[in-house]
Short mmCIF file of C-alpha atoms in Angstrom, two decimals:
data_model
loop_
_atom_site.label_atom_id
_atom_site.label_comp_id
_atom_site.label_asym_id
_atom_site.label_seq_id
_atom_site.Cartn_x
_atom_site.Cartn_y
_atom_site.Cartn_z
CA UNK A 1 -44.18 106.20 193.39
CA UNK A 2 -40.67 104.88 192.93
CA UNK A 3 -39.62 107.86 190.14
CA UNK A 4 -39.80 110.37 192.85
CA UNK A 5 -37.29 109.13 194.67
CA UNK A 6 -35.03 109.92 191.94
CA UNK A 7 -35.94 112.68 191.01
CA UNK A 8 -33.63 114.87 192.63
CA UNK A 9 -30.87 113.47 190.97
CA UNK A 10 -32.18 113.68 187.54
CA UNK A 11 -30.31 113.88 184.34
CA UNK A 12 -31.11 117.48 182.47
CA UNK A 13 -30.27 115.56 179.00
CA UNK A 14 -33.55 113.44 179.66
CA UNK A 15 -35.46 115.90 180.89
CA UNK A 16 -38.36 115.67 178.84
CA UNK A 17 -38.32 111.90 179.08
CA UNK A 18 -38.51 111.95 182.74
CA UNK A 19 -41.20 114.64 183.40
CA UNK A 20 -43.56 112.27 180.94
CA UNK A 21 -42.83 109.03 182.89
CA UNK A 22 -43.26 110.83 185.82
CA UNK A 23 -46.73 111.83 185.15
CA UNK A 24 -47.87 108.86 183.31
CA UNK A 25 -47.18 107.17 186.83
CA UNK A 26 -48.47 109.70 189.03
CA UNK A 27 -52.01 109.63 186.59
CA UNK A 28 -52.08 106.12 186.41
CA UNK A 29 -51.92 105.74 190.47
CA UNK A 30 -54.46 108.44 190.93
CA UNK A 31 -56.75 106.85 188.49
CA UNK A 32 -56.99 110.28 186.95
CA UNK A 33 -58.12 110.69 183.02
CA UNK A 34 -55.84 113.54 182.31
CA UNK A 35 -52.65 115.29 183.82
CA UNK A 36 -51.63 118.59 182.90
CA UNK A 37 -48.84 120.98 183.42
CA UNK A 38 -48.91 125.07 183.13
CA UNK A 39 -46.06 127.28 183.03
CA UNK A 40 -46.93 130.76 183.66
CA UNK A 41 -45.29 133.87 182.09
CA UNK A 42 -46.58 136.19 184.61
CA UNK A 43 -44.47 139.55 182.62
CA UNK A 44 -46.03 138.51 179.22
CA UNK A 45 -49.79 137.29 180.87
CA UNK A 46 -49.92 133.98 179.25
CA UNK A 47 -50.34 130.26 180.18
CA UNK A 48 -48.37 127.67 178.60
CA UNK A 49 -49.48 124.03 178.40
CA UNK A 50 -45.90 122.23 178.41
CA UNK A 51 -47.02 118.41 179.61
CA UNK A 52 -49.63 116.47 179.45
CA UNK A 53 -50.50 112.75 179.82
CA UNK A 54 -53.83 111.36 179.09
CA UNK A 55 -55.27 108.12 179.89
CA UNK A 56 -56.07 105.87 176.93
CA UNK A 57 -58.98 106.69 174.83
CA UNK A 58 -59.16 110.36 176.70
CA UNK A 59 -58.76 113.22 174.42
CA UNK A 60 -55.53 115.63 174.58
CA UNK A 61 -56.08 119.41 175.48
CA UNK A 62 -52.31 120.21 174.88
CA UNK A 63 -52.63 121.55 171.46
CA UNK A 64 -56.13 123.39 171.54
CA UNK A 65 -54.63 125.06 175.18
CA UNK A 66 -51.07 125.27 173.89
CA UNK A 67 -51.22 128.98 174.87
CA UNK A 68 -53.74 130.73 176.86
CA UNK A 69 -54.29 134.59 178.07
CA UNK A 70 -54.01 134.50 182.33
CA UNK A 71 -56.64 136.50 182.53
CA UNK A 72 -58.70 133.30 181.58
CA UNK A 73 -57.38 132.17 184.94
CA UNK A 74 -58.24 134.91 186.85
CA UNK A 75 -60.78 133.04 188.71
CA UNK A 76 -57.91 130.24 190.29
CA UNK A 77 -54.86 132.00 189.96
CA UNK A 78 -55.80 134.19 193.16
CA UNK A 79 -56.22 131.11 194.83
CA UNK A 80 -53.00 129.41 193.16
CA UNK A 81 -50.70 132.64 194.22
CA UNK A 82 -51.80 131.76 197.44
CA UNK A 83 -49.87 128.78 197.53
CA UNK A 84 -53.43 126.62 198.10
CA UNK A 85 -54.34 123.75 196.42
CA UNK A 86 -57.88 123.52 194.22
CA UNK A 87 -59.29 120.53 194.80
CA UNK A 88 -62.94 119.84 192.79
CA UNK A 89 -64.96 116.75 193.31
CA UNK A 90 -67.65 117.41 190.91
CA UNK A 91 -67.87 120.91 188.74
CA UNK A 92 -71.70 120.31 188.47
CA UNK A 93 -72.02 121.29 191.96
CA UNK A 94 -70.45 124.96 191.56
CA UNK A 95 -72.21 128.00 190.67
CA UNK A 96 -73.57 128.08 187.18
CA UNK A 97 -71.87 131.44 186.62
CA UNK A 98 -68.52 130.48 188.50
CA UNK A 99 -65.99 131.29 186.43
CA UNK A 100 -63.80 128.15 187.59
CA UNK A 101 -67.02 126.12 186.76
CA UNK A 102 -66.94 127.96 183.21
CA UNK A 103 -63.24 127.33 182.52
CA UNK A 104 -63.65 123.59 183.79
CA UNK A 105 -66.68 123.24 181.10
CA UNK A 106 -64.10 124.74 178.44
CA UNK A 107 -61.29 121.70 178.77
CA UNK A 108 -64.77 119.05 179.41
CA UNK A 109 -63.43 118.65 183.63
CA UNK A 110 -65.86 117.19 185.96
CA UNK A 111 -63.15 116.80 188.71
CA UNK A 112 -60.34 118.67 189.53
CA UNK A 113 -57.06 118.74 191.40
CA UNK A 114 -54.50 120.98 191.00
CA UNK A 115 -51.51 122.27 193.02
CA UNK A 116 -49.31 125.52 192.42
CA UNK A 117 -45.80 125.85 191.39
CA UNK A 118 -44.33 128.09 194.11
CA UNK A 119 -40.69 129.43 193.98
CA UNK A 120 -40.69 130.83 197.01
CA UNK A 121 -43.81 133.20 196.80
CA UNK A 122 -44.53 133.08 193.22
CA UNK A 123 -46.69 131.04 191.78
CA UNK A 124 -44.99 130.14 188.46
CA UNK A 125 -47.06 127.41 187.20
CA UNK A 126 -49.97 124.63 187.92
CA UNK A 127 -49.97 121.15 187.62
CA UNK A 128 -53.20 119.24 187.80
CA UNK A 129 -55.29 116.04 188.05
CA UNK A 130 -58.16 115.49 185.94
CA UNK A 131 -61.34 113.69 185.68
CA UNK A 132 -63.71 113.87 182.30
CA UNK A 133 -65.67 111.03 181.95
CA UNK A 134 -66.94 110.52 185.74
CA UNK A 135 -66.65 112.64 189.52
CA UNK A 136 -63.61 111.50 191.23
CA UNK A 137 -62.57 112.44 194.33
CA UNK A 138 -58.70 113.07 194.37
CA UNK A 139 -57.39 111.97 198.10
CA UNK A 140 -54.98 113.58 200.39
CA UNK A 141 -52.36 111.14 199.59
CA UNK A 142 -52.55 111.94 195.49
CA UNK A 143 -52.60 115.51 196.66
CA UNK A 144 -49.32 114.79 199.15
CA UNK A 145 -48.02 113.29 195.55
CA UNK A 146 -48.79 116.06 193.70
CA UNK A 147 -47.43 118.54 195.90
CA UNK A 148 -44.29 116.85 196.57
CA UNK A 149 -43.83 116.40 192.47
CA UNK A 150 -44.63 120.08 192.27
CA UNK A 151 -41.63 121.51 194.41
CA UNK A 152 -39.38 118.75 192.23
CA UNK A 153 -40.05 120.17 189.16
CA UNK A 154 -39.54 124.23 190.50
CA UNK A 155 -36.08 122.37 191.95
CA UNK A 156 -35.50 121.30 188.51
CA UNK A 157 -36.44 125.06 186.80
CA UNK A 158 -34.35 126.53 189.56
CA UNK A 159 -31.00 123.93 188.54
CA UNK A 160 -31.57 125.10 184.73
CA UNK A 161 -32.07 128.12 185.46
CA UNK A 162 -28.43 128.34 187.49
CA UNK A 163 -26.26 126.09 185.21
CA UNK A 164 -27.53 128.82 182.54
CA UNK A 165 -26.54 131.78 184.27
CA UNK A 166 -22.86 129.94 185.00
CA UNK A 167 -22.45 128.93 181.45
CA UNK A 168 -23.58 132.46 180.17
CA UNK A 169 -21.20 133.97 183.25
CA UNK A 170 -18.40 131.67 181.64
CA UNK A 171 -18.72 132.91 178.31
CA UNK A 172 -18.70 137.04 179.70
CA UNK A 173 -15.47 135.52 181.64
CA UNK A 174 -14.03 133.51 178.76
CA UNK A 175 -14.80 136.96 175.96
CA UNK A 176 -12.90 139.12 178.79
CA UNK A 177 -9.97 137.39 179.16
CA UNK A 178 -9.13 136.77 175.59
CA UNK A 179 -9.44 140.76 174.98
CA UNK A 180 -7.12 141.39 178.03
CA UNK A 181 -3.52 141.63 177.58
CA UNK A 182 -2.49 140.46 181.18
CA UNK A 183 -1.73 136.65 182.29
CA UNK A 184 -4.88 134.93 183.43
CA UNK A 185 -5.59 131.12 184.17
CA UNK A 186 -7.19 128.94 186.32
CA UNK A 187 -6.44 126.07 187.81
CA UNK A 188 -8.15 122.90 189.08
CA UNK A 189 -7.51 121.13 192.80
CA UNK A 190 -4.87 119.14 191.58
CA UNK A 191 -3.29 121.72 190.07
CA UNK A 192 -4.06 120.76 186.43
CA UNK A 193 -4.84 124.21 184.14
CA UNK A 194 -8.43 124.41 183.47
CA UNK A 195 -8.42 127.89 181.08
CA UNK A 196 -5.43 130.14 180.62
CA UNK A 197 -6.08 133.52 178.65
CA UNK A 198 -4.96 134.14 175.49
CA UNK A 199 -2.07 136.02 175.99
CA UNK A 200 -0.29 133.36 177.62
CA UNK A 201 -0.85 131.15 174.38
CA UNK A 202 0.52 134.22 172.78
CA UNK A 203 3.53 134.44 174.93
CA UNK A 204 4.21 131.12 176.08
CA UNK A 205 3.13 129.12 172.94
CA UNK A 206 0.94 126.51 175.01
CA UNK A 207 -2.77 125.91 174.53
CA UNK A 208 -5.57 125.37 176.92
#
């Protein structure tokens, strides 16, 4: 799938943009009916459903699962923390009382593959491949897709995640310096000023 390939460069601004062509191709190659994407807020215990791509005439789940309890998930998340993959041919052949075959009836999943979001060894989401009309076997090669998609998008949450804590570092840095009365600037590689405090503007006259 050619948008994985650029992935790693992506542009933040489109973020939302890309993630949904991203998984329009990735369900459309699979053949899949539906493709879903959990974030998990593991302090708060709740599931969020934050993308979702459906195949045409298949109904959307984003709005009736927009935010879920994860104890409801109980039954996969052990599995999920693990850093394994679920992969379900055909729900009809688990246990009546399984609880994954329960919470598969809920969303109206025959088939199911889905893959954890691991940074490092937490699990802090799910993404997975859906079938609702018909059993569909999802093959190792969607599941090599799937997996390699996953650790993109916890290397995207990770570079979001950074460039926040710089630009909220910045701001600390910026609100100390213009409350300190000593001389403080920076400087770029070629020697062009980047920030000066201040009290230089105070002192010198010249602006930032």
């Amino acid at each position: 799938i050619p948008i994985l390939l650029n992935y790693p460069r992506i542009n933040l601004n489109h973020l939302e943009e890309e993630i949904n062509h991203a998984i329009k191709e990735i369900g459309e190659f699979s053949k899949a009916d539906r493709l879903a994407i959990f974030d998990y807020d593991i302090k708060n215990g709740f599931a969020y459903y934050s993308y979702e791509w459906c195949a045409k005439g298949i109904e959307s789940k984003k709005e009736d699962l927009a935010k879920i309890p994860l104890k409801e998930f109980a039954s996969w998340i052990e599995i999920l923390q693990k850093g394994n993959p679920i992969n379900i041919p055909n729900a009809d052949n688990l246990e009546i009382n399984s609880p994954i075959r329960q919470l598969l009836a809920s969303g109206k999943v025959i088939s199911l593959l889905a893959i954890p979001l691991m940074d490092q060894n937490e699990c802090i989401g799910v993404i997975g491949l859906e079938s609702v009309n018909k059993p569909h076997y999802f093959t190792t090669i969607e599941q090599d897709i799937l997996e390699i998609f996953a650790k993109l998008l916890v290397n995207v949450k990770n570079r979001i995640s950074n460039e926040l804590k710089i630009k909220e570092s910045e701001i600390k840095y910026r609100e100390i310096t213009e409350n300190m009365s000593d001389m403080v600037w920076t400087m770029n590689l070629d020697f062009s000023v980047s920030f000066c405090s201040s009290s230089i503007i105070k002192i010198f006259g010249y602006s930032s």
